[in-house]
C-alpha cells in the first residue's frame, strides 16, 4: 500500500511539473519583510535615496577585479593568497564573519593590499530575513572585520547574490554599496580541465569586469586555484591590470581622459 501511494504521489508530482513543487512549498516566496519589496514603511532605516548595486564598472581602462567569497577557510584561502602574492595581484575578499572569527590566523598580516567586504555572519540567505535579522548578520560581520583588521567596511555581497528589500535597507543604513559580479568561475564544467577554466576567464573578460571565485568549499575550488597564475598572465598579455573592487569603482568615477 505504501509503495502504491508513493508511486501515485510521484506520478502526480511529475504530471504537475517540477516547477510547481517550489511554489507549493514556498521556496519561491521569501517573506515580504525580507525578500520582495524595500519595505519603505520602515522610514527610520532610510538614509539615502538609493543603494548602488554593481555587477561591473563602466570604464575604458583595461581593469578587472577578482573577488573571492565565503572564506577565510583552511586549504583554499592560503593557496589563493599565495597565488596572488606570487603574481603581485590584489583582490577583494567577501568574508563570512563566523569563518573570520575562527580562521583569522590564516589572513592576519596578509590583507594589506586586498579589499575586504561583508558576506554575512553565517552565509545567511539575507532575502529570507527581515530588516533586523539582516542588520544583526551584517553588523556582527562588520564588527569582526573591524576587530581583526581595523578597517571600515563599505562593500556588501549578499550570499548567493540574493537581493531583497530588507538587504537594500540594511545596506542603506550601514552605508554599503552592493557588489555582485559579471563573470563567475565555472568549476563544475571545467572540473577536469583547469586550463580550460583559465582560458574561459582570459578570453571573456572585458574592461570593468568583476569576477566571482571562492576561497571556501569542496575540492572543485582547485580548478580555480590551479588556474590563477595562468589567468593573471593571460590577462596581462591582453593588457589588463588587476585591481580591487574599490579601485575599480574609483576608476569608474574618475575616467582617464585621453589627450589629443
Tab-separated table of C-alpha atoms in Angstrom:
chain	number	residue	atom	x	y	z
A	1	UNK	CA	0.000	0.000	0.000
A	2	UNK	CA	2.779	2.421	0.945
A	3	UNK	CA	4.613	1.620	-2.259
A	4	UNK	CA	1.471	2.246	-4.295
A	5	UNK	CA	0.831	5.551	-2.558
A	6	UNK	CA	4.424	6.663	-3.050
A	7	UNK	CA	4.211	5.752	-6.709
A	8	UNK	CA	0.960	7.620	-7.139
A	9	UNK	CA	2.463	10.688	-5.460
A	10	UNK	CA	5.402	10.530	-7.806
A	11	UNK	CA	3.142	10.317	-10.834
A	12	UNK	CA	1.109	13.299	-9.624
A	13	UNK	CA	4.225	15.341	-8.977
A	14	UNK	CA	5.553	14.509	-12.410
A	15	UNK	CA	2.266	15.392	-14.023
A	16	UNK	CA	2.078	18.709	-12.205
A	17	UNK	CA	5.611	19.537	-13.216
A	18	UNK	CA	8.687	20.009	-11.067
A	19	UNK	CA	8.412	23.769	-11.404
A	20	UNK	CA	5.265	23.731	-9.240
A	21	UNK	CA	6.900	22.000	-6.273
A	22	UNK	CA	8.937	25.006	-5.066
A	23	UNK	CA	5.755	27.114	-5.309
A	24	UNK	CA	3.765	24.646	-3.198
A	25	UNK	CA	6.486	24.550	-0.557
A	26	UNK	CA	7.024	28.305	-0.516
A	27	UNK	CA	10.654	28.189	-1.680
A	28	UNK	CA	9.965	30.824	-4.303
A	29	UNK	CA	8.184	33.128	-1.864
A	30	UNK	CA	10.553	34.673	0.676
A	31	UNK	CA	8.795	36.765	3.331
A	32	UNK	CA	7.588	40.176	2.215
A	33	UNK	CA	9.556	41.750	5.068
A	34	UNK	CA	12.706	40.208	3.650
A	35	UNK	CA	12.506	39.366	0.018
A	36	UNK	CA	10.350	41.333	-2.338
A	37	UNK	CA	9.920	44.991	-1.510
A	38	UNK	CA	12.129	47.628	0.025
A	39	UNK	CA	9.726	47.901	2.965
A	40	UNK	CA	9.531	51.663	2.600
A	41	UNK	CA	7.305	51.920	5.658
A	42	UNK	CA	10.475	51.401	7.774
A	43	UNK	CA	11.365	55.033	7.236
A	44	UNK	CA	13.900	55.243	10.048
A	45	UNK	CA	16.099	52.830	8.035
A	46	UNK	CA	16.179	55.156	5.023
A	47	UNK	CA	19.211	57.447	4.832
A	48	UNK	CA	19.853	57.749	1.086
A	49	UNK	CA	17.614	57.939	-1.989
A	50	UNK	CA	19.024	54.660	-3.245
A	51	UNK	CA	21.675	51.986	-2.844
A	52	UNK	CA	24.247	51.383	-5.572
A	53	UNK	CA	24.265	47.821	-6.885
A	54	UNK	CA	27.188	46.982	-9.173
A	55	UNK	CA	27.918	43.879	-11.189
A	56	UNK	CA	30.574	45.577	-13.315
A	57	UNK	CA	32.048	49.061	-13.612
A	58	UNK	CA	31.797	51.152	-16.745
A	59	UNK	CA	35.343	52.114	-17.693
A	60	UNK	CA	37.517	52.247	-20.788
A	61	UNK	CA	40.597	51.273	-18.782
A	62	UNK	CA	41.788	47.674	-19.055
A	63	UNK	CA	40.923	46.872	-15.441
A	64	UNK	CA	39.433	43.748	-13.896
A	65	UNK	CA	38.656	42.821	-10.279
A	66	UNK	CA	38.956	39.287	-8.911
A	67	UNK	CA	36.738	38.572	-5.898
A	68	UNK	CA	36.741	35.596	-3.538
A	69	UNK	CA	33.705	34.677	-1.431
A	70	UNK	CA	32.895	32.579	1.644
A	71	UNK	CA	36.239	32.473	3.478
A	72	UNK	CA	38.527	32.656	5.172
A	73	UNK	CA	38.919	28.895	5.411
A	74	UNK	CA	41.701	26.308	5.621
A	75	UNK	CA	43.134	24.883	2.397
A	76	UNK	CA	41.882	27.321	-0.223
A	77	UNK	CA	42.367	30.743	1.392
A	78	UNK	CA	46.128	30.292	1.960
A	79	UNK	CA	46.538	28.861	-1.539
A	80	UNK	CA	44.642	31.776	-3.084
A	81	UNK	CA	46.701	34.303	-1.126
A	82	UNK	CA	49.910	32.551	-2.173
A	83	UNK	CA	48.884	32.731	-5.833
A	84	UNK	CA	48.002	36.421	-5.506
A	85	UNK	CA	51.301	37.165	-3.779
A	86	UNK	CA	53.326	35.277	-6.388
A	87	UNK	CA	51.724	37.289	-9.187
A	88	UNK	CA	51.594	40.568	-7.249
A	89	UNK	CA	47.832	40.781	-7.808
A	90	UNK	CA	45.372	42.475	-5.433
A	91	UNK	CA	41.873	41.043	-4.995
A	92	UNK	CA	38.767	41.572	-2.897
A	93	UNK	CA	37.608	39.045	-0.293
A	94	UNK	CA	33.957	38.968	0.762
A	95	UNK	CA	34.281	37.368	4.174
A	96	UNK	CA	31.845	35.372	6.266
A	97	UNK	CA	32.058	36.739	9.806
A	98	UNK	CA	31.895	33.446	11.696
A	99	UNK	CA	34.640	31.977	9.494
A	100	UNK	CA	36.806	35.028	10.016
A	101	UNK	CA	36.339	34.652	13.769
A	102	UNK	CA	37.516	31.014	13.578
A	103	UNK	CA	40.247	31.428	10.971
A	104	UNK	CA	41.668	34.909	11.485
A	105	UNK	CA	45.195	33.497	11.766
A	106	UNK	CA	45.030	32.475	8.095
A	107	UNK	CA	44.696	36.067	6.895
A	108	UNK	CA	46.268	38.131	9.645
A	109	UNK	CA	49.071	40.247	8.170
A	110	UNK	CA	48.216	39.225	4.605
A	111	UNK	CA	45.352	41.554	3.666
A	112	UNK	CA	47.012	44.972	3.467
A	113	UNK	CA	46.743	45.321	-0.321
A	114	UNK	CA	43.478	43.425	-0.695
A	115	UNK	CA	39.920	44.695	-0.427
A	116	UNK	CA	37.530	43.272	2.173
A	117	UNK	CA	33.738	43.129	2.028
A	118	UNK	CA	30.862	41.838	4.143
A	119	UNK	CA	29.353	38.462	3.178
A	120	UNK	CA	27.082	37.986	6.234
A	121	UNK	CA	27.783	36.238	9.520
A	122	UNK	CA	27.000	32.616	8.635
A	123	UNK	CA	26.396	32.741	4.883
A	124	UNK	CA	22.791	33.628	5.588
A	125	UNK	CA	20.301	33.989	2.744
A	126	UNK	CA	19.559	37.605	3.592
A	127	UNK	CA	16.488	37.732	1.329
A	128	UNK	CA	14.720	35.408	3.781
A	129	UNK	CA	15.359	37.679	6.778
A	130	UNK	CA	13.589	40.797	7.933
A	131	UNK	CA	15.483	44.044	8.402
A	132	UNK	CA	16.522	43.335	11.992
A	133	UNK	CA	17.787	39.894	11.020
A	134	UNK	CA	19.861	41.290	8.170
A	135	UNK	CA	21.259	44.051	10.370
A	136	UNK	CA	22.292	41.532	13.029
A	137	UNK	CA	24.079	39.324	10.488
A	138	UNK	CA	25.852	42.178	8.744
A	139	UNK	CA	26.566	44.058	11.967
A	140	UNK	CA	28.342	41.114	13.597
A	141	UNK	CA	30.468	40.643	10.492
A	142	UNK	CA	31.224	44.347	10.270
A	143	UNK	CA	32.355	44.312	13.900
A	144	UNK	CA	34.553	41.252	13.337
A	145	UNK	CA	36.248	42.763	10.293
A	146	UNK	CA	36.930	45.959	12.237
A	147	UNK	CA	38.262	43.945	15.172
A	148	UNK	CA	40.640	41.880	13.031
A	149	UNK	CA	41.775	44.486	10.502
A	150	UNK	CA	40.843	47.892	11.891
A	151	UNK	CA	39.013	48.703	8.663
A	152	UNK	CA	35.730	50.343	7.842
A	153	UNK	CA	33.702	48.119	5.526
A	154	UNK	CA	31.909	49.740	2.578
A	155	UNK	CA	31.034	46.752	0.369
A	156	UNK	CA	28.380	44.060	0.733
A	157	UNK	CA	27.898	40.936	-1.332
A	158	UNK	CA	24.768	39.045	-0.291
A	159	UNK	CA	25.241	35.265	-0.248
A	160	UNK	CA	24.013	33.563	-3.430
A	161	UNK	CA	23.608	37.036	-4.925
A	162	UNK	CA	20.089	37.087	-3.446
A	163	UNK	CA	18.792	40.618	-3.051
A	164	UNK	CA	15.717	41.569	-1.065
A	165	UNK	CA	14.197	44.758	0.196
A	166	UNK	CA	15.466	44.226	3.726
A	167	UNK	CA	19.014	43.737	2.378
A	168	UNK	CA	18.863	47.015	0.497
A	169	UNK	CA	17.516	48.833	3.552
A	170	UNK	CA	20.296	47.375	5.704
A	171	UNK	CA	22.894	48.394	3.123
A	172	UNK	CA	21.396	51.902	3.134
A	173	UNK	CA	21.573	52.168	6.909
A	174	UNK	CA	25.123	50.810	7.097
A	175	UNK	CA	26.470	52.862	4.196
A	176	UNK	CA	27.277	49.892	1.957
A	177	UNK	CA	27.464	49.534	-1.793
A	178	UNK	CA	26.236	46.147	-3.042
A	179	UNK	CA	28.656	44.287	-5.317
A	180	UNK	CA	27.597	41.334	-7.445
A	181	UNK	CA	29.568	40.037	-10.459
A	182	UNK	CA	29.667	39.914	-14.245
A	183	UNK	CA	31.647	36.689	-14.684
A	184	UNK	CA	31.852	33.590	-12.495
A	185	UNK	CA	34.200	30.630	-12.331
A	186	UNK	CA	32.531	27.553	-13.851
A	187	UNK	CA	34.320	24.915	-11.843
A	188	UNK	CA	31.941	22.018	-12.460
A	189	UNK	CA	32.112	22.493	-16.221
A	190	UNK	CA	35.913	22.603	-16.133
A	191	UNK	CA	36.369	20.068	-13.334
A	192	UNK	CA	38.835	18.019	-15.392
A	193	UNK	CA	40.276	20.957	-17.309
A	194	UNK	CA	41.646	23.717	-15.054
A	195	UNK	CA	43.371	25.351	-18.000
A	196	UNK	CA	40.024	25.448	-19.798
A	197	UNK	CA	38.660	27.469	-16.896
A	198	UNK	CA	41.653	29.788	-17.152
A	199	UNK	CA	41.114	30.269	-20.897
A	200	UNK	CA	37.428	30.977	-20.333
A	201	UNK	CA	38.271	33.810	-17.933
A	202	UNK	CA	41.073	35.256	-20.056
A	203	UNK	CA	39.029	35.216	-23.260
A	204	UNK	CA	35.766	36.616	-21.838
A	205	UNK	CA	36.895	39.414	-19.523
A	206	UNK	CA	36.256	42.968	-20.651
A	207	UNK	CA	37.138	46.323	-19.054
A	208	UNK	CA	35.363	46.727	-15.738
A	209	UNK	CA	34.585	43.032	-15.205
A	210	UNK	CA	34.057	41.726	-11.677
A	211	UNK	CA	34.951	38.040	-11.423
A	212	UNK	CA	33.378	35.729	-8.846
A	213	UNK	CA	35.506	32.989	-7.276
A	214	UNK	CA	35.523	31.282	-3.873
A	215	UNK	CA	38.165	30.515	-1.269
A	216	UNK	CA	35.998	28.075	0.682
A	217	UNK	CA	34.197	24.901	-0.328
A	218	UNK	CA	34.956	21.431	-1.662
A	219	UNK	CA	37.660	20.126	-3.964
A	220	UNK	CA	36.254	21.844	-7.048
A	221	UNK	CA	37.981	25.030	-5.835
A	222	UNK	CA	41.262	23.533	-7.044
A	223	UNK	CA	40.058	24.156	-10.592
A	224	UNK	CA	40.246	27.873	-9.861
A	225	UNK	CA	43.327	27.833	-7.645
A	226	UNK	CA	45.392	25.842	-10.138
A	227	UNK	CA	44.466	28.215	-12.931
A	228	UNK	CA	45.003	31.566	-11.230
A	229	UNK	CA	48.586	32.092	-12.380
A	230	UNK	CA	47.593	31.363	-15.987
A	231	UNK	CA	44.612	33.726	-15.712
A	232	UNK	CA	46.785	36.543	-14.403
A	233	UNK	CA	49.446	36.010	-17.058
A	234	UNK	CA	46.898	35.767	-19.870
A	235	UNK	CA	45.038	38.889	-18.795
A	236	UNK	CA	48.271	40.839	-18.553
A	237	UNK	CA	49.148	39.756	-22.092
A	238	UNK	CA	45.797	41.231	-23.152
A	239	UNK	CA	46.785	44.494	-21.460
A	240	UNK	CA	44.649	44.127	-18.341
A	241	UNK	CA	45.579	45.234	-14.851
A	242	UNK	CA	44.077	43.508	-11.802
A	243	UNK	CA	42.694	45.813	-9.107
A	244	UNK	CA	40.496	45.648	-6.030
A	245	UNK	CA	36.790	46.405	-6.288
A	246	UNK	CA	37.243	49.792	-4.525
A	247	UNK	CA	39.963	50.682	-7.029
A	248	UNK	CA	37.722	49.607	-9.904
A	249	UNK	CA	34.848	51.721	-8.579
A	250	UNK	CA	37.164	54.699	-8.240
A	251	UNK	CA	38.340	54.271	-11.846
A	252	UNK	CA	34.718	54.350	-12.960
A	253	UNK	CA	34.139	57.580	-11.078
A	254	UNK	CA	37.279	59.202	-12.467
A	255	UNK	CA	37.732	58.064	-16.052
A	256	UNK	CA	41.093	58.572	-17.690
A	257	UNK	CA	40.943	61.421	-20.182
A	258	UNK	CA	42.995	60.938	-23.305
A	259	UNK	CA	44.977	63.867	-24.688
A	260	UNK	CA	44.542	64.706	-28.359
